[in-house]
PDB file of C-alpha atoms in Angstrom:
ATOM      1  CA  MET H  26      -3.411  26.403 -12.018  1.00 77.00           C
ATOM      2  CA  ALA H  27      -1.410  24.430  -9.515  1.00 89.00           C
ATOM      3  CA  THR H  28       0.028  21.120 -10.642  1.00 95.00           C
ATOM      4  CA  VAL H  29      -0.999  17.916  -8.890  1.00 97.00           C
ATOM      5  CA  GLN H  30       2.453  17.868  -7.315  1.00 97.00           C
ATOM      6  CA  GLU H  31       1.984  21.384  -5.911  1.00 97.00           C
ATOM      7  CA  ARG H  32      -1.439  20.498  -4.522  1.00 97.00           C
ATOM      8  CA  ILE H  33       0.034  17.438  -2.795  1.00 98.00           C
ATOM      9  CA  GLU H  34       2.851  19.542  -1.355  1.00 98.00           C
ATOM     10  CA  ASP H  35       0.478  22.242  -0.101  1.00 98.00           C
ATOM     11  CA  LYS H  36      -1.932  19.819   1.536  1.00 98.00           C
ATOM     12  CA  LEU H  37       0.749  17.774   3.253  1.00 98.00           C
ATOM     13  CA  ALA H  38       2.517  20.913   4.454  1.00 98.00           C
ATOM     14  CA  ALA H  39      -0.732  22.220   5.928  1.00 98.00           C
ATOM     15  CA  VAL H  40      -1.732  18.981   7.672  1.00 97.00           C
ATOM     16  CA  PHE H  41       1.601  17.692   8.955  1.00 98.00           C
ATOM     17  CA  ALA H  42       3.754  20.834   9.463  1.00 97.00           C
ATOM     18  CA  PRO H  43       6.669  18.710   8.249  1.00 97.00           C
ATOM     19  CA  GLU H  44      10.316  19.316   9.056  1.00 96.00           C
ATOM     20  CA  HIS H  45      11.091  17.728   5.732  1.00 97.00           C
ATOM     21  CA  LEU H  46       8.782  17.142   2.785  1.00 98.00           C
ATOM     22  CA  GLU H  47       9.648  15.623  -0.536  1.00 97.00           C
ATOM     23  CA  VAL H  48       7.087  15.010  -3.270  1.00 97.00           C
ATOM     24  CA  VAL H  49       8.463  13.309  -6.362  1.00 96.00           C
ATOM     25  CA  ASN H  50       6.519  12.816  -9.581  1.00 96.00           C
ATOM     26  CA  GLU H  51       7.521   9.283 -10.607  1.00 96.00           C
ATOM     27  CA  SER H  52       4.966   9.024 -13.417  1.00 94.00           C
ATOM     28  CA  GLY H  53       7.743   9.030 -16.015  1.00 92.00           C
ATOM     29  CA  SER H  54       8.830   5.585 -14.785  1.00 91.00           C
ATOM     30  CA  HIS H  55       5.388   4.093 -15.367  1.00 91.00           C
ATOM     31  CA  ASN H  56       3.174   2.925 -18.210  1.00 91.00           C
ATOM     32  CA  VAL H  57       1.340   6.240 -18.658  1.00 92.00           C
ATOM     33  CA  PRO H  58       1.598   9.020 -21.286  1.00 92.00           C
ATOM     34  CA  PRO H  59       4.508  11.518 -21.093  1.00 92.00           C
ATOM     35  CA  GLY H  60       3.817  14.454 -18.774  1.00 92.00           C
ATOM     36  CA  SER H  61       1.381  12.445 -16.625  1.00 94.00           C
ATOM     37  CA  GLN H  62       0.794  13.337 -12.977  1.00 95.00           C
ATOM     38  CA  THR H  63      -0.353   9.943 -11.769  1.00 95.00           C
ATOM     39  CA  HIS H  64       2.430   8.271  -9.783  1.00 96.00           C
ATOM     40  CA  PHE H  65       3.955  10.083  -6.812  1.00 97.00           C
ATOM     41  CA  LYS H  66       6.259   9.375  -3.936  1.00 97.00           C
ATOM     42  CA  VAL H  67       6.096  11.373  -0.733  1.00 97.00           C
ATOM     43  CA  VAL H  68       8.619  11.484   2.063  1.00 97.00           C
ATOM     44  CA  ILE H  69       7.416  13.288   5.179  1.00 98.00           C
ATOM     45  CA  VAL H  70       9.266  13.922   8.396  1.00 97.00           C
ATOM     46  CA  SER H  71       6.894  15.185  11.075  1.00 98.00           C
ATOM     47  CA  GLU H  72       6.404  14.959  14.807  1.00 97.00           C
ATOM     48  CA  ARG H  73       2.712  14.262  14.117  1.00 96.00           C
ATOM     49  CA  PHE H  74       3.775  10.670  13.469  1.00 97.00           C
ATOM     50  CA  ALA H  75       5.240  10.113  16.923  1.00 97.00           C
ATOM     51  CA  GLY H  76       3.574   7.188  18.711  1.00 96.00           C
ATOM     52  CA  GLU H  77       1.538   6.280  15.623  1.00 96.00           C
ATOM     53  CA  ARG H  78       1.846   2.923  13.854  1.00 95.00           C
ATOM     54  CA  LEU H  79       2.672   2.810  10.140  1.00 96.00           C
ATOM     55  CA  LEU H  80      -0.909   1.933   9.211  1.00 97.00           C
ATOM     56  CA  GLY H  81      -2.236   4.988  11.053  1.00 97.00           C
ATOM     57  CA  ARG H  82       0.451   7.237   9.572  1.00 98.00           C
ATOM     58  CA  HIS H  83      -0.299   6.117   6.035  1.00 98.00           C
ATOM     59  CA  ARG H  84      -4.045   6.455   6.586  1.00 97.00           C
ATOM     60  CA  ALA H  85      -3.470  10.039   7.736  1.00 98.00           C
ATOM     61  CA  VAL H  86      -1.474  10.798   4.584  1.00 98.00           C
ATOM     62  CA  ASN H  87      -4.028   9.067   2.355  1.00 97.00           C
ATOM     63  CA  GLY H  88      -6.781  11.003   4.130  1.00 97.00           C
ATOM     64  CA  ALA H  89      -5.067  14.342   3.545  1.00 98.00           C
ATOM     65  CA  LEU H  90      -4.823  13.458  -0.155  1.00 98.00           C
ATOM     66  CA  ALA H  91      -8.246  11.806  -0.491  1.00 96.00           C
ATOM     67  CA  ASP H  92      -9.318  14.153  -3.308  1.00 96.00           C
ATOM     68  CA  GLU H  93      -6.145  13.514  -5.290  1.00 97.00           C
ATOM     69  CA  LEU H  94      -6.375   9.728  -4.763  1.00 96.00           C
ATOM     70  CA  ALA H  95      -9.990   9.747  -5.877  1.00 94.00           C
ATOM     71  CA  GLY H  96      -8.963  11.800  -8.903  1.00 95.00           C
ATOM     72  CA  PRO H  97      -5.716  12.024 -10.851  1.00 95.00           C
ATOM     73  CA  VAL H  98      -3.377  10.106  -8.539  1.00 96.00           C
ATOM     74  CA  HIS H  99      -3.095   6.431  -9.367  1.00 94.00           C
ATOM     75  CA  ALA H 100      -0.146   5.390  -7.178  1.00 95.00           C
ATOM     76  CA  LEU H 101       1.271   6.919  -4.034  1.00 97.00           C
ATOM     77  CA  ALA H 102       4.414   5.659  -2.338  1.00 97.00           C
ATOM     78  CA  VAL H 103       4.435   6.895   1.258  1.00 97.00           C
ATOM     79  CA  HIS H 104       7.419   7.089   3.593  1.00 97.00           C
ATOM     80  CA  THR H 105       6.766   8.635   7.000  1.00 97.00           C
ATOM     81  CA  TYR H 106       9.285   9.352   9.731  1.00 97.00           C
ATOM     82  CA  THR H 107       9.658  11.273  12.927  1.00 97.00           C
ATOM     83  CA  ALA H 108      12.762  13.478  13.169  1.00 95.00           C
ATOM     84  CA  VAL H 109      14.562  10.816  15.195  1.00 95.00           C
ATOM     85  CA  GLU H 110      13.688   8.024  12.734  1.00 95.00           C
ATOM     86  CA  TRP H 111      14.795  10.212   9.842  1.00 95.00           C
ATOM     87  CA  GLN H 112      18.151  10.904  11.501  1.00 94.00           C
ATOM     88  CA  LYS H 113      18.686   7.169  12.015  1.00 92.00           C
ATOM     89  CA  ARG H 114      18.219   6.653   8.279  1.00 88.00           C
ATOM     90  CA  PHE H 115      20.666   9.493   7.579  1.00 87.00           C
ATOM     91  CA  GLY H 116      17.964  11.211   5.564  1.00 84.00           C
ATOM     92  CA  ASP H 117      17.548   8.410   3.049  1.00 89.00           C
ATOM     93  CA  ALA H 118      14.117   7.241   1.879  1.00 89.00           C
ATOM     94  CA  PRO H 119      13.587   3.972  -0.029  1.00 91.00           C
ATOM     95  CA  MET H 120      13.438   3.821  -3.815  1.00 90.00           C
ATOM     96  CA  SER H 121      10.101   3.001  -5.425  1.00 93.00           C
ATOM     97  CA  PRO H 122       9.970  -0.347  -7.257  1.00 92.00           C
ATOM     98  CA  PRO H 123      10.144  -0.443 -11.072  1.00 90.00           C
ATOM     99  CA  CYS H 124       6.921  -0.575 -13.089  1.00 91.00           C
ATOM    100  CA  ARG H 125       5.594  -3.963 -14.230  1.00 92.00           C
ATOM    101  CA  GLY H 126       3.166  -2.682 -16.849  1.00 88.00           C
ATOM    102  CA  GLY H 127      -0.015  -2.248 -14.825  1.00 86.00           C
ATOM    103  CA  ASP H 128      -3.066  -1.668 -16.959  1.00 81.00           C
ATOM    104  CA  GLY H 129      -1.811   1.349 -18.866  1.00 68.00           C
ATOM    105  CA  GLY H 130      -3.239   3.861 -16.403  1.00 59.00           C
ATOM    106  CA  ARG H 131      -6.844   2.839 -16.864  1.00 58.00           C
ATOM    107  CA  ARG H 132      -9.007   3.652 -13.886  1.00 51.00           C
ATOM    108  CA  LEU H 133     -11.745   1.563 -12.319  1.00 42.00           C
TER     109      LEU H 133
ATOM    110  CA  MET E   3     -29.100  -8.920  -2.737  1.00 59.00           C
ATOM    111  CA  SER E   4     -27.230  -6.234  -4.649  1.00 76.00           C
ATOM    112  CA  ALA E   5     -24.023  -6.891  -6.561  1.00 78.00           C
ATOM    113  CA  ALA E   6     -22.129  -4.564  -4.228  1.00 78.00           C
ATOM    114  CA  THR E   7     -23.295  -6.510  -1.161  1.00 86.00           C
ATOM    115  CA  ASP E   8     -22.303  -9.749  -2.859  1.00 94.00           C
ATOM    116  CA  THR E   9     -18.828  -8.385  -3.455  1.00 96.00           C
ATOM    117  CA  LEU E  10     -18.494  -7.181   0.126  1.00 96.00           C
ATOM    118  CA  ASP E  11     -19.582 -10.597   1.400  1.00 97.00           C
ATOM    119  CA  LYS E  12     -17.048 -12.251  -0.870  1.00 97.00           C
ATOM    120  CA  ILE E  13     -14.256  -9.989   0.414  1.00 98.00           C
ATOM    121  CA  ARG E  14     -15.223 -10.572   4.044  1.00 97.00           C
ATOM    122  CA  GLU E  15     -15.237 -14.316   3.501  1.00 97.00           C
ATOM    123  CA  GLN E  16     -11.863 -14.284   1.743  1.00 98.00           C
ATOM    124  CA  ILE E  17     -10.261 -12.274   4.528  1.00 98.00           C
ATOM    125  CA  ALA E  18     -11.884 -14.388   7.244  1.00 96.00           C
ATOM    126  CA  THR E  19     -10.966 -17.763   5.761  1.00 96.00           C
ATOM    127  CA  HIS E  20      -7.386 -17.027   4.680  1.00 97.00           C
ATOM    128  CA  PRO E  21      -5.014 -16.064   7.489  1.00 97.00           C
ATOM    129  CA  ILE E  22      -2.602 -14.579   4.943  1.00 98.00           C
ATOM    130  CA  ILE E  23      -4.161 -13.023   1.857  1.00 98.00           C
ATOM    131  CA  LEU E  24      -2.744 -10.508  -0.591  1.00 98.00           C
ATOM    132  CA  TYR E  25      -4.876  -8.381  -2.904  1.00 98.00           C
ATOM    133  CA  MET E  26      -2.552  -7.512  -5.761  1.00 98.00           C
ATOM    134  CA  LYS E  27      -2.246  -6.662  -9.452  1.00 97.00           C
ATOM    135  CA  GLY E  28      -1.390  -9.826 -11.355  1.00 97.00           C
ATOM    136  CA  SER E  29      -0.259 -13.064  -9.717  1.00 98.00           C
ATOM    137  CA  PRO E  30       2.741 -13.826  -7.484  1.00 98.00           C
ATOM    138  CA  GLN E  31       4.347 -15.518 -10.518  1.00 97.00           C
ATOM    139  CA  ALA E  32       3.541 -12.610 -12.854  1.00 97.00           C
ATOM    140  CA  PRO E  33       2.909  -9.391 -10.930  1.00 97.00           C
ATOM    141  CA  GLN E  34       1.588  -6.572 -13.113  1.00 96.00           C
ATOM    142  CA  CYS E  35       2.762  -3.732 -10.899  1.00 95.00           C
ATOM    143  CA  GLY E  36       6.076  -2.969  -9.222  1.00 96.00           C
ATOM    144  CA  PHE E  37       4.470  -2.359  -5.847  1.00 97.00           C
ATOM    145  CA  SER E  38       2.699  -5.724  -5.992  1.00 97.00           C
ATOM    146  CA  ALA E  39       5.918  -7.428  -7.151  1.00 97.00           C
ATOM    147  CA  GLN E  40       7.938  -6.030  -4.271  1.00 97.00           C
ATOM    148  CA  THR E  41       5.287  -7.011  -1.727  1.00 98.00           C
ATOM    149  CA  VAL E  42       5.222 -10.584  -3.088  1.00 98.00           C
ATOM    150  CA  GLN E  43       9.014 -10.744  -2.786  1.00 98.00           C
ATOM    151  CA  CYS E  44       8.847  -9.764   0.898  1.00 98.00           C
ATOM    152  CA  LEU E  45       6.042 -12.220   1.567  1.00 98.00           C
ATOM    153  CA  MET E  46       7.715 -15.129  -0.227  1.00 97.00           C
ATOM    154  CA  GLN E  47      10.832 -14.659   1.852  1.00 97.00           C
ATOM    155  CA  CYS E  48       8.746 -15.403   4.946  1.00 97.00           C
ATOM    156  CA  GLY E  49       8.443 -18.979   3.665  1.00 96.00           C
ATOM    157  CA  GLU E  50       4.711 -19.500   4.244  1.00 97.00           C
ATOM    158  CA  ARG E  51       1.931 -20.215   1.776  1.00 96.00           C
ATOM    159  CA  PHE E  52      -0.418 -17.328   1.187  1.00 97.00           C
ATOM    160  CA  ALA E  53      -3.627 -16.725  -0.731  1.00 98.00           C
ATOM    161  CA  TYR E  54      -3.918 -13.971  -3.302  1.00 98.00           C
ATOM    162  CA  VAL E  55      -6.585 -12.220  -5.346  1.00 98.00           C
ATOM    163  CA  ASP E  56      -5.702 -10.560  -8.655  1.00 98.00           C
ATOM    164  CA  VAL E  57      -7.710  -7.334  -8.617  1.00 98.00           C
ATOM    165  CA  LEU E  58      -7.059  -6.715 -12.328  1.00 97.00           C
ATOM    166  CA  SER E  59      -9.120  -9.796 -13.182  1.00 97.00           C
ATOM    167  CA  ASN E  60     -11.629  -9.074 -10.382  1.00 97.00           C
ATOM    168  CA  PRO E  61     -12.724  -5.491 -11.164  1.00 96.00           C
ATOM    169  CA  GLU E  62     -15.631  -5.633  -8.708  1.00 97.00           C
ATOM    170  CA  ILE E  63     -13.226  -6.347  -5.854  1.00 97.00           C
ATOM    171  CA  ARG E  64     -10.872  -3.644  -7.115  1.00 97.00           C
ATOM    172  CA  ALA E  65     -13.771  -1.180  -7.013  1.00 96.00           C
ATOM    173  CA  THR E  66     -15.153  -2.227  -3.626  1.00 96.00           C
ATOM    174  CA  LEU E  67     -12.206  -3.078  -1.389  1.00 97.00           C
ATOM    175  CA  PRO E  68     -10.604   0.397  -1.068  1.00 96.00           C
ATOM    176  CA  SER E  69     -13.644   1.961   0.600  1.00 94.00           C
ATOM    177  CA  TYR E  70     -14.307  -1.124   2.765  1.00 95.00           C
ATOM    178  CA  ALA E  71     -10.679  -1.204   3.884  1.00 97.00           C
ATOM    179  CA  ASP E  72     -10.204   2.573   4.120  1.00 95.00           C
ATOM    180  CA  TRP E  73      -7.103   2.023   1.971  1.00 97.00           C
ATOM    181  CA  PRO E  74      -7.062   3.585  -1.487  1.00 96.00           C
ATOM    182  CA  THR E  75      -4.416   1.545  -3.330  1.00 96.00           C
ATOM    183  CA  PHE E  76      -3.175  -1.967  -4.067  1.00 97.00           C
ATOM    184  CA  PRO E  77      -1.519  -4.193  -2.981  1.00 98.00           C
ATOM    185  CA  GLN E  78      -3.191  -4.776   0.388  1.00 98.00           C
ATOM    186  CA  LEU E  79      -1.984  -7.498   2.742  1.00 98.00           C
ATOM    187  CA  TYR E  80      -4.303  -8.989   5.353  1.00 98.00           C
ATOM    188  CA  VAL E  81      -2.993 -11.187   8.137  1.00 98.00           C
ATOM    189  CA  SER E  82      -5.383 -12.871  10.553  1.00 97.00           C
ATOM    190  CA  GLY E  83      -8.258 -10.785   9.244  1.00 96.00           C
ATOM    191  CA  GLU E  84      -6.497  -7.475   9.704  1.00 97.00           C
ATOM    192  CA  LEU E  85      -5.119  -5.030   7.150  1.00 98.00           C
ATOM    193  CA  ILE E  86      -1.363  -4.796   7.637  1.00 98.00           C
ATOM    194  CA  GLY E  87      -0.673  -2.320   4.854  1.00 98.00           C
ATOM    195  CA  GLY E  88       0.541  -1.802   1.318  1.00 97.00           C
ATOM    196  CA  CYS E  89       3.922  -2.119  -0.332  1.00 97.00           C
ATOM    197  CA  ASP E  90       5.753   0.547   1.665  1.00 97.00           C
ATOM    198  CA  ILE E  91       4.606  -0.788   5.039  1.00 98.00           C
ATOM    199  CA  ILE E  92       5.255  -4.441   4.139  1.00 98.00           C
ATOM    200  CA  THR E  93       8.727  -3.592   2.840  1.00 97.00           C
ATOM    201  CA  GLU E  94       9.577  -1.603   5.933  1.00 96.00           C
ATOM    202  CA  MET E  95       8.309  -4.372   8.248  1.00 97.00           C
ATOM    203  CA  HIS E  96      10.240  -6.961   6.242  1.00 97.00           C
ATOM    204  CA  GLN E  97      13.462  -4.981   6.543  1.00 95.00           C
ATOM    205  CA  ALA E  98      12.855  -4.510  10.266  1.00 94.00           C
ATOM    206  CA  GLY E  99      12.360  -8.289  10.699  1.00 97.00           C
ATOM    207  CA  GLU E 100       8.749  -7.806  11.813  1.00 97.00           C
ATOM    208  CA  LEU E 101       6.938  -9.389   8.878  1.00 98.00           C
ATOM    209  CA  GLU E 102       8.166 -12.971   9.187  1.00 98.00           C
ATOM    210  CA  PRO E 103       7.064 -13.579  12.812  1.00 97.00           C
ATOM    211  CA  LEU E 104       3.672 -12.035  12.044  1.00 97.00           C
ATOM    212  CA  VAL E 105       3.182 -14.244   8.985  1.00 97.00           C
ATOM    213  CA  LYS E 106       4.506 -17.365  10.700  1.00 97.00           C
ATOM    214  CA  ASP E 107       2.150 -16.892  13.637  1.00 96.00           C
ATOM    215  CA  ALA E 108      -0.784 -16.529  11.268  1.00 96.00           C
ATOM    216  CA  ALA E 109       0.246 -19.606   9.258  1.00 94.00           C
ATOM    217  CA  LYS E 110       0.020 -21.743  12.420  1.00 91.00           C
ATOM    218  CA  THR E 111      -3.681 -20.996  12.674  1.00 84.00           C
ATOM    219  CA  VAL E 112      -4.296 -22.779   9.364  1.00 75.00           C
ATOM    220  CA  VAL E 113      -3.660 -26.139  10.988  1.00 62.00           C
ATOM    221  CA  ALA E 114      -5.618 -25.174  14.073  1.00 56.00           C
ATOM    222  CA  THR E 115      -8.743 -24.200  12.139  1.00 51.00           C
ATOM    223  CA  ASP E 116      -8.746 -27.134   9.709  1.00 49.00           C
ATOM    224  CA  ASP E 117     -11.259 -29.898  10.432  1.00 49.00           C
TER     225      ASP E 117
END
């Protein structure tokens, strides 16, 4: 069975045809049990984002991962760039902030 | 009136009456999540007062806001009644110098709408 990370990678690859795609499982830095697949960071470079504001870009990513966000995924850091924006950053995406405890991974 | 409708009404009123309002985990003084903490940092550096709602102590808002807002996670920042984004967007806007003018413009409306 595919891991949550693999499912995220497959869905984003299918929807955005990205030039660059990075999905990082950051769960180990958070207040959840070892081996969790709850906190992820995605970095996507795609021309689909051209002319789209950040809010629209992030909604598109969230939409592509709606099943995961409604299920196992608790936190999703999203960094979206066009090829030109990515070049300007020299291929460097921001770090995610450190955990502050949260509620121990409890869901709603 | 159902509890869900009550919660939606409460959210609508909060967003309508506070030109700058942050839905977050914990409080600005004691954020309970790194994403909320980083968003508060960006917002505080804009130098304007802002309202906040701790969704950890308001579970009904935590359950209702994501579908209303079409935004699955917290924090969520609203300025002048409009969703601006979560931590990644706020941080990026802050670094680009776009957050402060937006927040300052919204803060001016507080005086204008007071009786």
